[in-house]
Amino acid sequence: EKGGYEHFMLKEIYEQPQAIRDTFRGRMLVDQGLIKMAGIDDHIDKFLNARRILIVACGTSWHAGLVAEYIFEDLARIPVEVEYASEFRYRNPVIDKDDILIAISQSGETADTMAAIKMAKDKGAFVFGVCNVVGSSISREAHAGAYTHAGPEIGVASTKAFTTQITVLTLIALQLAKKKGKISTSDFHRYLQELDAIPEKVEKALSSNDHIEKIAAIYKDAPNCLYLGRGFNFPVALEGALKLKEISYIHAEGYPAAEMKHGPIALIDEQMPVVVIATRKGHYEKVVSNIQEIKSRSGKIIGIVTEGDVDVHDLADHVIEVPDTIEFMTPLLTTIPLQLLSYHIAVMLGKNVDQPRNLAKSVTVE
Ligand code: F6R
């Protein structure tokens, strides 16, 4: 059942190239330069006239929502707000019939996300579900939706659900950007081609597994760990920290790299591993200067960099390379080494990787 892998989590990490491919198959017609998604196309006027998009979710799905916020605003120029479902539902939010609420949920059963949907529906908003489990409660409650085609995710720590959620949300952003005339036809085609190449690049990112395992052995006993990223990769930093906490029980925090100087930098000493996402696209020079700040306080730096990187190589204690891609697609690649790093640390510490203590795969209580 684990297909020769020691844990479901590792199997699911390795399934990502195929899961991403399955998610865009039939929806992205690269040769014709088209995206076809019934859930969007059937309601295109609603989307084109939406005043804003609200995204609600919990946990890892909320992180996918944050990545989507950056992509939607950048490409489609639609205002987006992302909120924890548990906060949204209890704070008397302003919602009206020109709003679209996108609920993201792997299981489709998360109680807080479900309650947020019901509230938004009552106030007249159009509700769109991004779920993995077919026929789940949230997918049935939504007015429309698009499934991720990740296949069953058994490991409690979400991996392939996250990257396929980002894939679906990227397709939606591209479709809306095109229909709204916010991107040129040539850029649209270029983006489709690049998305088509992502599964192969994920494969390449996975090939650093042995190198990542060695880094895991060095830091497995650290009591704390920081994750930093900027732009599209700020939510990836949050997700990297969540993966480490939930399966290894090491305290970890994700931060936007530039926020370091507003407090967290006080934590840096020679005991503190800092994982910094520093791909060449996306505020590279700024991230390099953030790395210098950490270095000068003796923090240990693990850089997630673009293949062939030189600057971070010179500064960091370790680097893990991912293939080059278009900036807004980098989260699909930078996430991979962070999943593997957490996985190996948890295994080395003898933790129950697939079923971490205190956690359930689907949180059906609020
Ligand atoms: C983290 C994790 C949780 C879920 C969260 C939402 O690895 O699995 O944080 O992401 O409970 O679950 P869904 O997506 O099923 O609504």
mmCIF file of C-alpha atoms and ligand atoms in Angstrom:
data_model
loop_
_atom_site.group_PDB
_atom_site.id
_atom_site.type_symbol
_atom_site.label_atom_id
_atom_site.label_comp_id
_atom_site.label_asym_id
_atom_site.label_seq_id
_atom_site.Cartn_x
_atom_site.Cartn_y
_atom_site.Cartn_z
ATOM 1 C CA GLU A 1 0.000 0.000 0.000
ATOM 2 C CA LYS A 2 2.940 2.322 0.625
ATOM 3 C CA GLY A 3 4.333 1.321 -2.758
ATOM 4 C CA GLY A 4 7.745 0.416 -1.364
ATOM 5 C CA TYR A 5 8.111 3.659 0.606
ATOM 6 C CA GLU A 6 8.701 3.578 4.329
ATOM 7 C CA HIS A 7 5.888 6.030 5.047
ATOM 8 C CA PHE A 8 2.818 7.409 3.314
ATOM 9 C CA MET A 9 4.248 10.883 3.668
ATOM 10 C CA LEU A 10 7.334 10.000 1.641
ATOM 11 C CA LYS A 11 5.224 8.215 -0.969
ATOM 12 C CA GLU A 12 2.986 11.255 -1.253
ATOM 13 C CA ILE A 13 5.941 13.628 -1.525
ATOM 14 C CA TYR A 14 7.216 11.521 -4.423
ATOM 15 C CA GLU A 15 3.788 11.397 -6.038
ATOM 16 C CA GLN A 16 3.789 15.144 -6.576
ATOM 17 C CA PRO A 17 4.987 15.209 -10.193
ATOM 18 C CA GLN A 18 2.138 12.896 -11.140
ATOM 19 C CA ALA A 19 -0.395 14.582 -8.852
ATOM 20 C CA ILE A 20 0.345 17.992 -10.381
ATOM 21 C CA ARG A 21 0.095 16.503 -13.868
ATOM 22 C CA ASP A 22 -3.234 14.868 -13.002
ATOM 23 C CA THR A 23 -4.480 18.191 -11.692
ATOM 24 C CA PHE A 24 -3.859 20.118 -14.896
ATOM 25 C CA ARG A 25 -4.586 17.256 -17.290
ATOM 26 C CA GLY A 26 -7.619 17.982 -19.464
ATOM 27 C CA ARG A 27 -7.805 21.525 -18.099
ATOM 28 C CA MET A 28 -4.697 22.992 -19.618
ATOM 29 C CA LEU A 29 -4.503 22.547 -23.391
ATOM 30 C CA VAL A 30 -0.994 23.780 -24.054
ATOM 31 C CA ASP A 31 -0.981 23.269 -27.827
ATOM 32 C CA GLN A 32 -4.218 25.173 -28.247
ATOM 33 C CA GLY A 33 -3.209 27.797 -25.713
ATOM 34 C CA LEU A 34 -6.373 27.233 -23.698
ATOM 35 C CA ILE A 35 -7.550 26.556 -20.174
ATOM 36 C CA LYS A 36 -10.865 24.779 -19.756
ATOM 37 C CA MET A 37 -12.332 24.583 -16.291
ATOM 38 C CA ALA A 38 -16.073 24.086 -16.140
ATOM 39 C CA GLY A 39 -16.321 25.408 -12.581
ATOM 40 C CA ILE A 40 -14.871 28.736 -13.719
ATOM 41 C CA ASP A 41 -16.062 28.924 -17.316
ATOM 42 C CA ASP A 42 -19.712 28.265 -16.364
ATOM 43 C CA HIS A 43 -19.624 31.216 -13.960
ATOM 44 C CA ILE A 44 -17.184 33.460 -15.755
ATOM 45 C CA ASP A 45 -19.333 36.592 -15.447
ATOM 46 C CA LYS A 46 -19.443 36.198 -11.680
ATOM 47 C CA PHE A 47 -15.665 36.011 -11.614
ATOM 48 C CA LEU A 48 -15.109 38.885 -14.019
ATOM 49 C CA ASN A 49 -17.477 41.139 -12.083
ATOM 50 C CA ALA A 50 -16.356 40.124 -8.620
ATOM 51 C CA ARG A 51 -15.503 43.049 -6.366
ATOM 52 C CA ARG A 52 -12.974 40.862 -4.604
ATOM 53 C CA ILE A 53 -12.142 37.287 -3.775
ATOM 54 C CA LEU A 54 -12.108 36.054 -0.193
ATOM 55 C CA ILE A 55 -10.176 32.885 0.467
ATOM 56 C CA VAL A 56 -10.878 30.873 3.607
ATOM 57 C CA ALA A 57 -9.083 27.744 4.755
ATOM 58 C CA CYS A 58 -7.130 26.246 7.659
ATOM 59 C CA GLY A 59 -3.572 25.029 8.105
ATOM 60 C CA THR A 60 -1.701 24.026 4.991
ATOM 61 C CA SER A 61 -4.695 24.878 2.819
ATOM 62 C CA TRP A 62 -4.568 28.401 4.231
ATOM 63 C CA HIS A 63 -0.927 28.603 3.124
ATOM 64 C CA ALA A 64 -1.995 27.594 -0.393
ATOM 65 C CA GLY A 65 -4.544 30.415 -0.162
ATOM 66 C CA LEU A 66 -1.783 32.904 0.658
ATOM 67 C CA VAL A 67 0.245 31.795 -2.367
ATOM 68 C CA ALA A 68 -2.929 32.211 -4.431
ATOM 69 C CA GLU A 69 -3.436 35.739 -3.119
ATOM 70 C CA TYR A 70 -0.062 36.775 -4.509
ATOM 71 C CA ILE A 71 -0.728 35.047 -7.851
ATOM 72 C CA PHE A 72 -4.306 36.320 -8.306
ATOM 73 C CA GLU A 73 -3.374 39.901 -7.551
ATOM 74 C CA ASP A 74 -0.226 39.797 -9.655
ATOM 75 C CA LEU A 75 -1.762 38.182 -12.733
ATOM 76 C CA ALA A 76 -5.498 38.876 -12.662
ATOM 77 C CA ARG A 77 -5.454 42.155 -10.709
ATOM 78 C CA ILE A 78 -8.387 41.097 -8.521
ATOM 79 C CA PRO A 79 -8.227 42.132 -4.857
ATOM 80 C CA VAL A 80 -7.877 39.075 -2.646
ATOM 81 C CA GLU A 81 -8.121 38.580 1.088
ATOM 82 C CA VAL A 82 -7.100 35.361 2.783
ATOM 83 C CA GLU A 83 -8.356 34.429 6.186
ATOM 84 C CA TYR A 84 -8.340 31.554 8.628
ATOM 85 C CA ALA A 85 -11.828 30.075 8.426
ATOM 86 C CA SER A 86 -12.023 29.974 12.220
ATOM 87 C CA GLU A 87 -11.467 33.735 12.469
ATOM 88 C CA PHE A 88 -13.596 34.694 9.515
ATOM 89 C CA ARG A 89 -16.695 32.911 10.737
ATOM 90 C CA TYR A 90 -16.708 34.588 14.138
ATOM 91 C CA ARG A 91 -15.856 38.182 13.330
ATOM 92 C CA ASN A 92 -18.888 39.571 11.536
ATOM 93 C CA PRO A 93 -17.015 40.127 8.244
ATOM 94 C CA VAL A 94 -18.296 42.405 5.475
ATOM 95 C CA ILE A 95 -19.497 40.129 2.671
ATOM 96 C CA ASP A 96 -21.925 40.823 -0.135
ATOM 97 C CA LYS A 97 -23.226 39.359 -3.353
ATOM 98 C CA ASP A 98 -20.378 40.767 -5.441
ATOM 99 C CA ASP A 99 -17.859 38.784 -3.424
ATOM 100 C CA ILE A 100 -16.565 35.386 -4.328
ATOM 101 C CA LEU A 101 -15.498 33.131 -1.519
ATOM 102 C CA ILE A 102 -13.016 30.414 -2.380
ATOM 103 C CA ALA A 103 -12.837 27.680 0.256
ATOM 104 C CA ILE A 104 -9.768 25.451 0.087
ATOM 105 C CA SER A 105 -9.855 22.091 1.832
ATOM 106 C CA GLN A 106 -8.104 18.816 1.107
ATOM 107 C CA SER A 107 -10.600 16.719 3.071
ATOM 108 C CA GLY A 108 -13.607 18.876 2.273
ATOM 109 C CA GLU A 109 -14.773 18.192 5.830
ATOM 110 C CA THR A 110 -13.064 20.857 7.952
ATOM 111 C CA ALA A 111 -15.728 22.216 10.319
ATOM 112 C CA ASP A 112 -14.545 25.834 10.441
ATOM 113 C CA THR A 113 -14.194 26.047 6.666
ATOM 114 C CA MET A 114 -17.662 24.576 6.232
ATOM 115 C CA ALA A 115 -19.148 27.091 8.682
ATOM 116 C CA ALA A 116 -17.436 29.971 6.847
ATOM 117 C CA ILE A 117 -18.994 28.817 3.580
ATOM 118 C CA LYS A 118 -22.467 28.633 5.062
ATOM 119 C CA MET A 119 -22.140 32.121 6.461
ATOM 120 C CA ALA A 120 -20.923 33.551 3.151
ATOM 121 C CA LYS A 121 -23.769 31.821 1.302
ATOM 122 C CA ASP A 122 -26.303 33.306 3.705
ATOM 123 C CA LYS A 123 -24.926 36.746 2.892
ATOM 124 C CA GLY A 124 -25.278 36.136 -0.826
ATOM 125 C CA ALA A 125 -21.688 35.494 -1.855
ATOM 126 C CA PHE A 126 -20.809 33.029 -4.584
ATOM 127 C CA VAL A 127 -18.928 30.105 -3.076
ATOM 128 C CA PHE A 128 -16.278 28.152 -4.951
ATOM 129 C CA GLY A 129 -14.691 25.032 -3.462
ATOM 130 C CA VAL A 130 -11.189 23.702 -4.049
ATOM 131 C CA CYS A 131 -11.266 20.227 -2.496
ATOM 132 C CA ASN A 132 -9.391 17.004 -2.982
ATOM 133 C CA VAL A 133 -11.917 14.480 -1.688
ATOM 134 C CA VAL A 134 -14.606 13.995 -4.305
ATOM 135 C CA GLY A 135 -18.143 14.319 -2.993
ATOM 136 C CA SER A 136 -16.950 15.770 0.341
ATOM 137 C CA SER A 137 -19.245 18.038 2.358
ATOM 138 C CA ILE A 138 -17.547 21.282 1.285
ATOM 139 C CA SER A 139 -17.518 20.289 -2.378
ATOM 140 C CA ARG A 140 -21.265 19.661 -2.152
ATOM 141 C CA GLU A 141 -22.055 22.832 -0.240
ATOM 142 C CA ALA A 142 -20.216 25.127 -2.694
ATOM 143 C CA HIS A 143 -21.998 26.660 -5.724
ATOM 144 C CA ALA A 144 -19.179 25.519 -7.979
ATOM 145 C CA GLY A 145 -15.669 24.211 -7.646
ATOM 146 C CA ALA A 146 -12.584 22.553 -9.034
ATOM 147 C CA TYR A 147 -11.117 19.415 -7.549
ATOM 148 C CA THR A 148 -7.442 18.879 -7.035
ATOM 149 C CA HIS A 149 -6.587 15.458 -8.428
ATOM 150 C CA ALA A 150 -3.938 14.577 -5.875
ATOM 151 C CA GLY A 151 -5.383 11.145 -5.141
ATOM 152 C CA PRO A 152 -5.862 9.942 -1.550
ATOM 153 C CA GLU A 153 -3.607 11.695 0.952
ATOM 154 C CA ILE A 154 -3.094 9.366 3.923
ATOM 155 C CA GLY A 155 -0.204 11.036 5.753
ATOM 156 C CA VAL A 156 -1.605 13.522 8.252
ATOM 157 C CA ALA A 157 0.949 16.117 7.154
ATOM 158 C CA SER A 158 -0.345 17.564 3.923
ATOM 159 C CA THR A 159 2.098 17.475 1.003
ATOM 160 C CA LYS A 160 0.701 16.696 -2.440
ATOM 161 C CA ALA A 161 -2.601 18.341 -1.488
ATOM 162 C CA PHE A 162 -0.709 21.627 -1.046
ATOM 163 C CA THR A 163 1.095 21.607 -4.392
ATOM 164 C CA THR A 164 -2.033 20.518 -6.276
ATOM 165 C CA GLN A 165 -4.073 23.252 -4.571
ATOM 166 C CA ILE A 166 -1.512 25.773 -5.802
ATOM 167 C CA THR A 167 -1.761 24.198 -9.273
ATOM 168 C CA VAL A 168 -5.562 24.572 -9.437
ATOM 169 C CA LEU A 169 -5.428 28.102 -8.085
ATOM 170 C CA THR A 170 -2.730 29.005 -10.628
ATOM 171 C CA LEU A 171 -4.933 27.709 -13.451
ATOM 172 C CA ILE A 172 -7.818 29.825 -12.157
ATOM 173 C CA ALA A 173 -5.624 32.923 -11.870
ATOM 174 C CA LEU A 174 -4.342 32.411 -15.416
ATOM 175 C CA GLN A 175 -7.830 31.913 -16.805
ATOM 176 C CA LEU A 176 -9.122 35.069 -15.106
ATOM 177 C CA ALA A 177 -6.061 37.083 -16.103
ATOM 178 C CA LYS A 178 -6.644 36.106 -19.713
ATOM 179 C CA LYS A 179 -10.391 36.746 -19.678
ATOM 180 C CA LYS A 180 -9.869 40.103 -18.018
ATOM 181 C CA GLY A 181 -7.227 41.011 -20.592
ATOM 182 C CA LYS A 182 -4.573 41.492 -17.917
ATOM 183 C CA ILE A 183 -1.926 39.374 -19.599
ATOM 184 C CA SER A 184 -0.835 39.147 -23.195
ATOM 185 C CA THR A 185 -1.553 36.078 -25.288
ATOM 186 C CA SER A 186 2.159 35.403 -25.583
ATOM 187 C CA ASP A 187 2.666 35.526 -21.815
ATOM 188 C CA PHE A 188 -0.369 33.286 -21.350
ATOM 189 C CA HIS A 189 1.135 30.703 -23.713
ATOM 190 C CA ARG A 190 4.521 30.975 -22.053
ATOM 191 C CA TYR A 191 2.950 30.405 -18.627
ATOM 192 C CA LEU A 192 1.042 27.342 -19.827
ATOM 193 C CA GLN A 193 4.223 25.880 -21.244
ATOM 194 C CA GLU A 194 6.079 26.533 -18.044
ATOM 195 C CA LEU A 195 3.342 25.003 -15.875
ATOM 196 C CA ASP A 196 3.465 21.976 -18.147
ATOM 197 C CA ALA A 197 7.194 21.651 -17.361
ATOM 198 C CA ILE A 198 6.717 21.870 -13.578
ATOM 199 C CA PRO A 199 6.206 18.123 -12.898
ATOM 200 C CA GLU A 200 9.580 17.385 -14.466
ATOM 201 C CA LYS A 201 11.177 20.144 -12.404
ATOM 202 C CA VAL A 202 9.564 18.759 -9.237
ATOM 203 C CA GLU A 203 11.162 15.443 -10.172
ATOM 204 C CA LYS A 204 14.509 17.209 -10.343
ATOM 205 C CA ALA A 205 13.926 18.879 -6.968
ATOM 206 C CA LEU A 206 13.184 15.429 -5.495
ATOM 207 C CA SER A 207 16.544 14.176 -6.704
ATOM 208 C CA SER A 208 18.233 16.232 -3.939
ATOM 209 C CA ASN A 209 16.774 13.824 -1.388
ATOM 210 C CA ASP A 210 20.101 12.269 -0.289
ATOM 211 C CA HIS A 211 21.721 15.669 0.098
ATOM 212 C CA ILE A 212 18.723 16.873 2.140
ATOM 213 C CA GLU A 213 18.922 13.796 4.355
ATOM 214 C CA LYS A 214 22.522 14.703 5.226
ATOM 215 C CA ILE A 215 21.490 18.230 6.164
ATOM 216 C CA ALA A 216 18.660 16.786 8.276
ATOM 217 C CA ALA A 217 21.204 14.702 10.215
ATOM 218 C CA ILE A 218 23.131 17.855 11.131
ATOM 219 C CA TYR A 219 20.129 19.812 12.449
ATOM 220 C CA LYS A 220 17.834 17.123 13.829
ATOM 221 C CA ASP A 221 18.608 18.024 17.450
ATOM 222 C CA ALA A 222 17.998 21.739 17.089
ATOM 223 C CA PRO A 223 15.273 22.906 19.498
ATOM 224 C CA ASN A 224 14.148 25.700 17.168
ATOM 225 C CA CYS A 225 14.231 26.581 13.516
ATOM 226 C CA LEU A 226 13.347 29.663 11.484
ATOM 227 C CA TYR A 227 12.029 29.730 7.913
ATOM 228 C CA LEU A 228 12.264 32.874 5.835
ATOM 229 C CA GLY A 229 10.944 33.807 2.420
ATOM 230 C CA ARG A 230 9.625 36.834 0.570
ATOM 231 C CA GLY A 231 6.859 37.403 -1.962
ATOM 232 C CA PHE A 232 5.446 34.202 -3.408
ATOM 233 C CA ASN A 233 7.753 32.260 -1.121
ATOM 234 C CA PHE A 234 6.714 33.872 2.148
ATOM 235 C CA PRO A 235 3.777 31.419 2.464
ATOM 236 C CA VAL A 236 6.173 28.598 1.571
ATOM 237 C CA ALA A 237 8.258 29.599 4.615
ATOM 238 C CA LEU A 238 5.121 29.333 6.771
ATOM 239 C CA GLU A 239 4.362 25.926 5.292
ATOM 240 C CA GLY A 240 7.947 24.707 5.818
ATOM 241 C CA ALA A 241 7.735 25.677 9.494
ATOM 242 C CA LEU A 242 4.352 23.974 9.902
ATOM 243 C CA LYS A 243 5.670 20.751 8.356
ATOM 244 C CA LEU A 244 8.616 20.699 10.757
ATOM 245 C CA LYS A 245 6.533 21.399 13.875
ATOM 246 C CA GLU A 246 3.777 18.960 13.175
ATOM 247 C CA ILE A 247 5.862 15.871 12.476
ATOM 248 C CA SER A 248 9.145 16.435 14.360
ATOM 249 C CA TYR A 249 7.777 18.525 17.281
ATOM 250 C CA ILE A 250 10.641 20.984 16.824
ATOM 251 C CA HIS A 251 9.495 24.539 17.392
ATOM 252 C CA ALA A 252 9.633 26.427 14.109
ATOM 253 C CA GLU A 253 8.449 29.801 12.837
ATOM 254 C CA GLY A 254 7.998 31.116 9.349
ATOM 255 C CA TYR A 255 8.528 34.827 8.679
ATOM 256 C CA PRO A 256 8.729 37.208 5.765
ATOM 257 C CA ALA A 257 12.503 37.686 5.541
ATOM 258 C CA ALA A 258 12.333 41.460 5.976
ATOM 259 C CA GLU A 259 10.404 41.148 9.245
ATOM 260 C CA MET A 260 13.466 39.625 10.909
ATOM 261 C CA LYS A 261 14.791 42.993 11.964
ATOM 262 C CA HIS A 262 11.507 43.802 13.699
ATOM 263 C CA GLY A 263 12.033 41.220 16.397
ATOM 264 C CA PRO A 264 12.898 37.649 15.471
ATOM 265 C CA ILE A 265 16.511 38.514 14.708
ATOM 266 C CA ALA A 266 17.008 38.622 18.479
ATOM 267 C CA LEU A 267 16.694 34.825 18.426
ATOM 268 C CA ILE A 268 19.652 34.312 16.116
ATOM 269 C CA ASP A 269 22.779 32.724 17.524
ATOM 270 C CA GLU A 270 25.068 29.875 16.475
ATOM 271 C CA GLN A 271 22.441 27.361 17.639
ATOM 272 C CA MET A 272 19.721 28.601 15.322
ATOM 273 C CA PRO A 273 19.205 26.985 11.917
ATOM 274 C CA VAL A 274 17.561 29.397 9.477
ATOM 275 C CA VAL A 275 16.085 28.039 6.272
ATOM 276 C CA VAL A 276 15.998 30.837 3.712
ATOM 277 C CA ILE A 277 14.206 30.596 0.389
ATOM 278 C CA ALA A 278 16.397 32.609 -1.955
ATOM 279 C CA THR A 279 15.511 31.739 -5.521
ATOM 280 C CA ARG A 280 16.979 33.991 -8.171
ATOM 281 C CA LYS A 281 13.636 35.448 -9.167
ATOM 282 C CA GLY A 282 11.893 37.367 -6.464
ATOM 283 C CA HIS A 283 13.730 39.979 -4.439
ATOM 284 C CA TYR A 284 16.948 37.990 -4.674
ATOM 285 C CA GLU A 285 19.313 40.810 -3.681
ATOM 286 C CA LYS A 286 17.107 41.719 -0.745
ATOM 287 C CA VAL A 287 17.066 38.125 0.476
ATOM 288 C CA VAL A 288 20.847 37.932 0.099
ATOM 289 C CA SER A 289 21.185 40.957 2.343
ATOM 290 C CA ASN A 290 18.806 39.320 4.858
ATOM 291 C CA ILE A 291 21.116 36.297 4.777
ATOM 292 C CA GLN A 292 24.095 38.536 5.487
ATOM 293 C CA GLU A 293 22.298 39.892 8.559
ATOM 294 C CA ILE A 294 21.771 36.354 9.877
ATOM 295 C CA LYS A 295 25.313 35.340 9.028
ATOM 296 C CA SER A 296 26.798 38.257 10.928
ATOM 297 C CA ARG A 297 24.937 36.984 14.010
ATOM 298 C CA SER A 298 26.337 33.463 13.510
ATOM 299 C CA GLY A 299 23.039 31.807 12.530
ATOM 300 C CA LYS A 300 23.303 28.591 10.511
ATOM 301 C CA ILE A 301 21.931 29.114 7.016
ATOM 302 C CA ILE A 302 20.277 26.549 4.789
ATOM 303 C CA GLY A 303 19.551 28.282 1.488
ATOM 304 C CA ILE A 304 16.947 27.064 -0.984
ATOM 305 C CA VAL A 305 18.377 28.432 -4.213
ATOM 306 C CA THR A 306 18.043 28.332 -7.985
ATOM 307 C CA GLU A 307 20.317 25.891 -9.820
ATOM 308 C CA GLY A 308 23.725 27.438 -10.454
ATOM 309 C CA ASP A 309 23.377 30.045 -7.706
ATOM 310 C CA VAL A 310 26.632 31.699 -6.639
ATOM 311 C CA ASP A 311 25.936 34.432 -4.069
ATOM 312 C CA VAL A 312 24.021 32.387 -1.511
ATOM 313 C CA HIS A 313 26.482 29.511 -2.017
ATOM 314 C CA ASP A 314 29.228 31.779 -0.705
ATOM 315 C CA LEU A 315 27.292 32.834 2.389
ATOM 316 C CA ALA A 316 25.227 29.833 3.412
ATOM 317 C CA ASP A 317 26.280 26.780 5.425
ATOM 318 C CA HIS A 318 24.292 24.573 3.036
ATOM 319 C CA VAL A 319 22.375 25.115 -0.149
ATOM 320 C CA ILE A 320 19.677 23.010 -1.753
ATOM 321 C CA GLU A 321 19.064 23.722 -5.420
ATOM 322 C CA VAL A 322 15.761 23.744 -7.280
ATOM 323 C CA PRO A 323 15.343 24.259 -11.048
ATOM 324 C CA ASP A 324 14.740 27.718 -12.445
ATOM 325 C CA THR A 325 11.150 28.716 -13.287
ATOM 326 C CA ILE A 326 8.874 31.723 -13.653
ATOM 327 C CA GLU A 327 8.714 33.549 -10.351
ATOM 328 C CA PHE A 328 5.086 32.872 -9.473
ATOM 329 C CA MET A 329 5.602 29.140 -9.995
ATOM 330 C CA THR A 330 8.606 28.879 -7.650
ATOM 331 C CA PRO A 331 6.458 27.771 -4.645
ATOM 332 C CA LEU A 332 5.738 24.502 -6.477
ATOM 333 C CA LEU A 333 9.482 23.783 -6.413
ATOM 334 C CA THR A 334 10.740 25.413 -3.202
ATOM 335 C CA THR A 335 8.147 23.492 -1.160
ATOM 336 C CA ILE A 336 9.703 20.142 -2.097
ATOM 337 C CA PRO A 337 13.018 20.360 -0.181
ATOM 338 C CA LEU A 338 11.195 21.712 2.872
ATOM 339 C CA GLN A 339 8.886 18.678 2.910
ATOM 340 C CA LEU A 340 11.859 16.327 2.608
ATOM 341 C CA LEU A 341 13.837 18.131 5.294
ATOM 342 C CA SER A 342 10.975 17.802 7.803
ATOM 343 C CA TYR A 343 10.389 14.211 6.816
ATOM 344 C CA HIS A 344 13.990 13.135 7.390
ATOM 345 C CA ILE A 345 14.322 15.005 10.667
ATOM 346 C CA ALA A 346 11.140 13.395 12.011
ATOM 347 C CA VAL A 347 12.269 9.923 10.921
ATOM 348 C CA MET A 348 15.691 10.410 12.545
ATOM 349 C CA LEU A 349 14.012 11.503 15.766
ATOM 350 C CA GLY A 350 11.886 8.355 15.703
ATOM 351 C CA LYS A 351 8.573 10.201 15.437
ATOM 352 C CA ASN A 352 5.397 8.772 13.999
ATOM 353 C CA VAL A 353 5.603 10.614 10.693
ATOM 354 C CA ASP A 354 2.277 9.531 9.225
ATOM 355 C CA GLN A 355 0.289 10.000 12.408
ATOM 356 C CA PRO A 356 1.789 12.744 14.541
ATOM 357 C CA ARG A 357 0.568 13.022 18.115
ATOM 358 C CA ASN A 358 -2.533 15.127 18.806
ATOM 359 C CA LEU A 359 -3.408 15.535 15.116
ATOM 360 C CA ALA A 360 -6.193 14.162 12.930
ATOM 361 C CA LYS A 361 -6.346 14.080 9.161
ATOM 362 C CA SER A 362 -9.635 15.836 9.033
ATOM 363 C CA VAL A 363 -10.700 18.301 11.701
ATOM 364 C CA THR A 364 -14.456 17.992 11.904
ATOM 365 C CA VAL A 365 -14.784 19.766 15.233
ATOM 366 C CA GLU A 366 -14.297 23.492 15.579
HETATM 367 C C1 F6R B 1 -1.021 20.280 7.883
HETATM 368 C C2 F6R B 1 -2.393 19.818 7.769
HETATM 369 C C3 F6R B 1 -3.492 20.675 8.320
HETATM 370 C C4 F6R B 1 -4.596 20.804 7.282
HETATM 371 C C5 F6R B 1 -5.791 21.559 7.872
HETATM 372 C C6 F6R B 1 -6.871 21.799 6.845
HETATM 373 O O1 F6R B 1 -0.135 19.396 7.282
HETATM 374 O O2 F6R B 1 -2.643 18.781 7.224
HETATM 375 O O3 F6R B 1 -3.003 21.918 8.703
HETATM 376 O O4 F6R B 1 -4.086 21.474 6.174
HETATM 377 O O5 F6R B 1 -6.317 20.830 8.938
HETATM 378 O O6 F6R B 1 -7.372 20.597 6.344
HETATM 379 P P1 F6R B 1 -8.229 20.553 5.034
HETATM 380 O O7 F6R B 1 -7.376 21.000 3.912
HETATM 381 O O8 F6R B 1 -8.666 19.119 4.900
HETATM 382 O O9 F6R B 1 -9.402 21.484 5.237
#
